[in-house]
PDB file of C-alpha atoms in Angstrom:
ATOM      1  CA  MET Z   1     289.800  86.636 192.639  1.00  0.00           C
ATOM      2  CA  ASP Z   2     292.705  87.414 194.751  1.00  0.00           C
ATOM      3  CA  PRO Z   3     292.451  89.558 197.760  1.00  0.00           C
ATOM      4  CA  THR Z   4     293.328  92.738 196.451  1.00  0.00           C
ATOM      5  CA  ASP Z   5     290.610  92.411 193.807  1.00  0.00           C
ATOM      6  CA  ALA Z   6     288.046  91.364 196.507  1.00  0.00           C
ATOM      7  CA  PHE Z   7     289.094  94.472 198.518  1.00  0.00           C
ATOM      8  CA  PHE Z   8     288.537  96.854 195.561  1.00  0.00           C
ATOM      9  CA  THR Z   9     285.477  95.254 194.327  1.00  0.00           C
ATOM     10  CA  GLN Z  10     283.848  95.723 197.949  1.00  0.00           C
ATOM     11  CA  THR Z  11     285.332  99.154 198.508  1.00  0.00           C
ATOM     12  CA  VAL Z  12     283.987 100.374 195.138  1.00  0.00           C
ATOM     13  CA  VAL Z  13     280.847  98.268 194.377  1.00  0.00           C
ATOM     14  CA  GLY Z  14     279.813  97.554 197.854  1.00  0.00           C
ATOM     15  CA  ALA Z  15     279.293  94.060 199.870  1.00  0.00           C
ATOM     16  CA  PRO Z  16     277.462  91.536 198.123  1.00  0.00           C
ATOM     17  CA  PHE Z  17     273.626  91.315 198.324  1.00  0.00           C
ATOM     18  CA  THR Z  18     270.728  89.461 196.830  1.00  0.00           C
ATOM     19  CA  VAL Z  19     268.374  91.500 194.437  1.00  0.00           C
ATOM     20  CA  LEU Z  20     264.967  90.453 193.324  1.00  0.00           C
ATOM     21  CA  LEU Z  21     263.752  92.855 190.485  1.00  0.00           C
ATOM     22  CA  GLY Z  22     266.027  95.383 191.227  1.00  0.00           C
ATOM     23  CA  ARG Z  23     265.366  95.594 194.913  1.00  0.00           C
ATOM     24  CA  ARG Z  24     267.612  94.473 197.637  1.00  0.00           C
ATOM     25  CA  ARG Z  25     266.143  91.615 199.630  1.00  0.00           C
ATOM     26  CA  GLN Z  26     266.519  91.539 203.537  1.00  0.00           C
ATOM     27  CA  PRO Z  27     267.554  88.761 205.496  1.00  0.00           C
ATOM     28  CA  GLY Z  28     264.292  88.226 206.884  1.00  0.00           C
ATOM     29  CA  GLY Z  29     262.286  88.603 203.702  1.00  0.00           C
ATOM     30  CA  THR Z  30     262.936  85.432 202.195  1.00  0.00           C
ATOM     31  CA  GLY Z  31     259.267  84.803 201.289  1.00  0.00           C
ATOM     32  CA  ALA Z  32     258.525  83.577 197.855  1.00  0.00           C
ATOM     33  CA  GLU Z  33     257.602  86.154 195.289  1.00  0.00           C
ATOM     34  CA  GLY Z  34     255.697  85.858 191.995  1.00  0.00           C
ATOM     35  CA  LEU Z  35     252.321  84.337 191.163  1.00  0.00           C
ATOM     36  CA  GLN Z  36     250.179  83.490 194.225  1.00  0.00           C
ATOM     37  CA  VAL Z  37     247.363  81.110 193.959  1.00  0.00           C
ATOM     38  CA  ASP Z  38     244.683  80.759 196.504  1.00  0.00           C
ATOM     39  CA  LEU Z  39     244.083  76.810 196.387  1.00  0.00           C
ATOM     40  CA  ALA Z  40     240.607  77.085 197.988  1.00  0.00           C
ATOM     41  CA  THR Z  41     239.047  79.624 195.440  1.00  0.00           C
ATOM     42  CA  GLY Z  42     241.540  79.065 192.301  1.00  0.00           C
ATOM     43  CA  GLU Z  43     242.192  82.959 192.340  1.00  0.00           C
ATOM     44  CA  SER Z  44     245.566  83.762 191.226  1.00  0.00           C
ATOM     45  CA  ARG Z  45     247.313  87.069 191.298  1.00  0.00           C
ATOM     46  CA  LEU Z  46     250.750  88.656 191.285  1.00  0.00           C
ATOM     47  CA  SER Z  47     252.575  89.460 194.561  1.00  0.00           C
ATOM     48  CA  ARG Z  48     253.132  93.261 195.351  1.00  0.00           C
ATOM     49  CA  LEU Z  49     256.712  93.218 193.917  1.00  0.00           C
ATOM     50  CA  TRP Z  50     255.906  91.484 190.781  1.00  0.00           C
ATOM     51  CA  ASN Z  51     252.991  93.580 190.104  1.00  0.00           C
ATOM     52  CA  GLU Z  52     254.941  96.781 190.716  1.00  0.00           C
ATOM     53  CA  TRP Z  53     257.514  95.399 188.072  1.00  0.00           C
ATOM     54  CA  ALA Z  54     254.895  94.404 185.496  1.00  0.00           C
ATOM     55  CA  LEU Z  55     253.277  98.238 185.875  1.00  0.00           C
ATOM     56  CA  LEU Z  56     256.699 100.006 185.799  1.00  0.00           C
ATOM     57  CA  HIS Z  57     259.275  97.591 183.991  1.00  0.00           C
ATOM     58  CA  HIS Z  58     259.173  99.922 180.741  1.00  0.00           C
ATOM     59  CA  ALA Z  59     260.022 103.050 182.680  1.00  0.00           C
ATOM     60  CA  THR Z  60     263.791 104.334 182.622  1.00  0.00           C
ATOM     61  CA  PRO Z  61     265.695 102.481 185.025  1.00  0.00           C
ATOM     62  CA  PRO Z  62     267.144 104.392 188.020  1.00  0.00           C
ATOM     63  CA  GLY Z  63     270.438 106.003 187.533  1.00  0.00           C
ATOM     64  CA  SER Z  64     270.357 106.051 183.665  1.00  0.00           C
ATOM     65  CA  ALA Z  65     270.121 109.220 181.779  1.00  0.00           C
ATOM     66  CA  ARG Z  66     266.768 109.932 179.950  1.00  0.00           C
ATOM     67  CA  MET Z  67     267.124 109.661 176.144  1.00  0.00           C
ATOM     68  CA  ARG Z  68     266.673 112.728 174.182  1.00  0.00           C
ATOM     69  CA  PRO Z  69     263.557 112.623 171.596  1.00  0.00           C
ATOM     70  CA  GLY Z  70     264.385 112.022 168.045  1.00  0.00           C
ATOM     71  CA  ARG Z  71     264.252 114.889 165.591  1.00  0.00           C
ATOM     72  CA  VAL Z  72     260.659 113.831 164.284  1.00  0.00           C
ATOM     73  CA  ARG Z  73     259.382 113.952 167.671  1.00  0.00           C
ATOM     74  CA  ARG Z  74     260.999 117.341 168.544  1.00  0.00           C
ATOM     75  CA  LEU Z  75     259.454 118.643 165.248  1.00  0.00           C
ATOM     76  CA  MET Z  76     256.006 117.333 166.201  1.00  0.00           C
ATOM     77  CA  GLU Z  77     256.207 118.746 169.767  1.00  0.00           C
ATOM     78  CA  ARG Z  78     257.330 122.036 168.593  1.00  0.00           C
ATOM     79  CA  HIS Z  79     254.451 122.330 166.021  1.00  0.00           C
ATOM     80  CA  ALA Z  80     251.600 120.549 167.548  1.00  0.00           C
ATOM     81  CA  LEU Z  81     249.254 123.294 167.776  1.00  0.00           C
ATOM     82  CA  TRP Z  82     249.654 124.140 164.123  1.00  0.00           C
ATOM     83  CA  MET Z  83     249.209 120.452 163.191  1.00  0.00           C
ATOM     84  CA  ALA Z  84     246.154 120.383 165.446  1.00  0.00           C
ATOM     85  CA  ALA Z  85     244.567 123.152 163.806  1.00  0.00           C
ATOM     86  CA  LEU Z  86     245.524 121.972 160.439  1.00  0.00           C
ATOM     87  CA  GLY Z  87     243.650 118.686 161.213  1.00  0.00           C
ATOM     88  CA  LEU Z  88     240.508 120.535 162.505  1.00  0.00           C
ATOM     89  CA  LEU Z  89     240.662 122.553 159.401  1.00  0.00           C
ATOM     90  CA  SER Z  90     240.839 119.577 157.142  1.00  0.00           C
ATOM     91  CA  LEU Z  91     238.009 117.882 158.959  1.00  0.00           C
ATOM     92  CA  THR Z  92     235.733 120.998 158.599  1.00  0.00           C
ATOM     93  CA  GLY Z  93     236.803 120.823 154.940  1.00  0.00           C
ATOM     94  CA  SER Z  94     235.896 117.312 154.563  1.00  0.00           C
ATOM     95  CA  ALA Z  95     232.689 117.462 156.241  1.00  0.00           C
ATOM     96  CA  ILE Z  96     231.688 120.768 153.996  1.00  0.00           C
ATOM     97  CA  SER Z  97     232.540 118.745 151.006  1.00  0.00           C
ATOM     98  CA  TRP Z  98     230.815 115.628 152.011  1.00  0.00           C
ATOM     99  CA  GLY Z  99     227.675 117.921 152.736  1.00  0.00           C
ATOM    100  CA  VAL Z 100     227.732 119.456 149.451  1.00  0.00           C
ATOM    101  CA  LEU Z 101     228.016 116.177 147.697  1.00  0.00           C
ATOM    102  CA  LEU Z 102     225.090 114.523 149.651  1.00  0.00           C
ATOM    103  CA  TRP Z 103     223.072 117.667 149.413  1.00  0.00           C
ATOM    104  CA  LYS Z 104     222.953 117.397 145.526  1.00  0.00           C
TER     105      LYS Z 104
END
């Protein structure tokens, strides 16, 4: 990389820094992250950063646009009340038909 490219990269992207799980690491915070095992009791748990990542890794990453729902999902969201009423009606009809069959 020549000096011009380095200058352009640092002005547009910024200075280089270390990242762990999408978070900027501070120079003083060089502690190990990951699975923490207590040798006395044998208890293991994830460190705070990894625990948050495990809970939130499926979420949309920051800075990216949220995907629009598909056609079927929009249709289901639009007509959810009618679908619920139809489901309750079919459940009631099924219960009545079973009641009639068992009553005989």
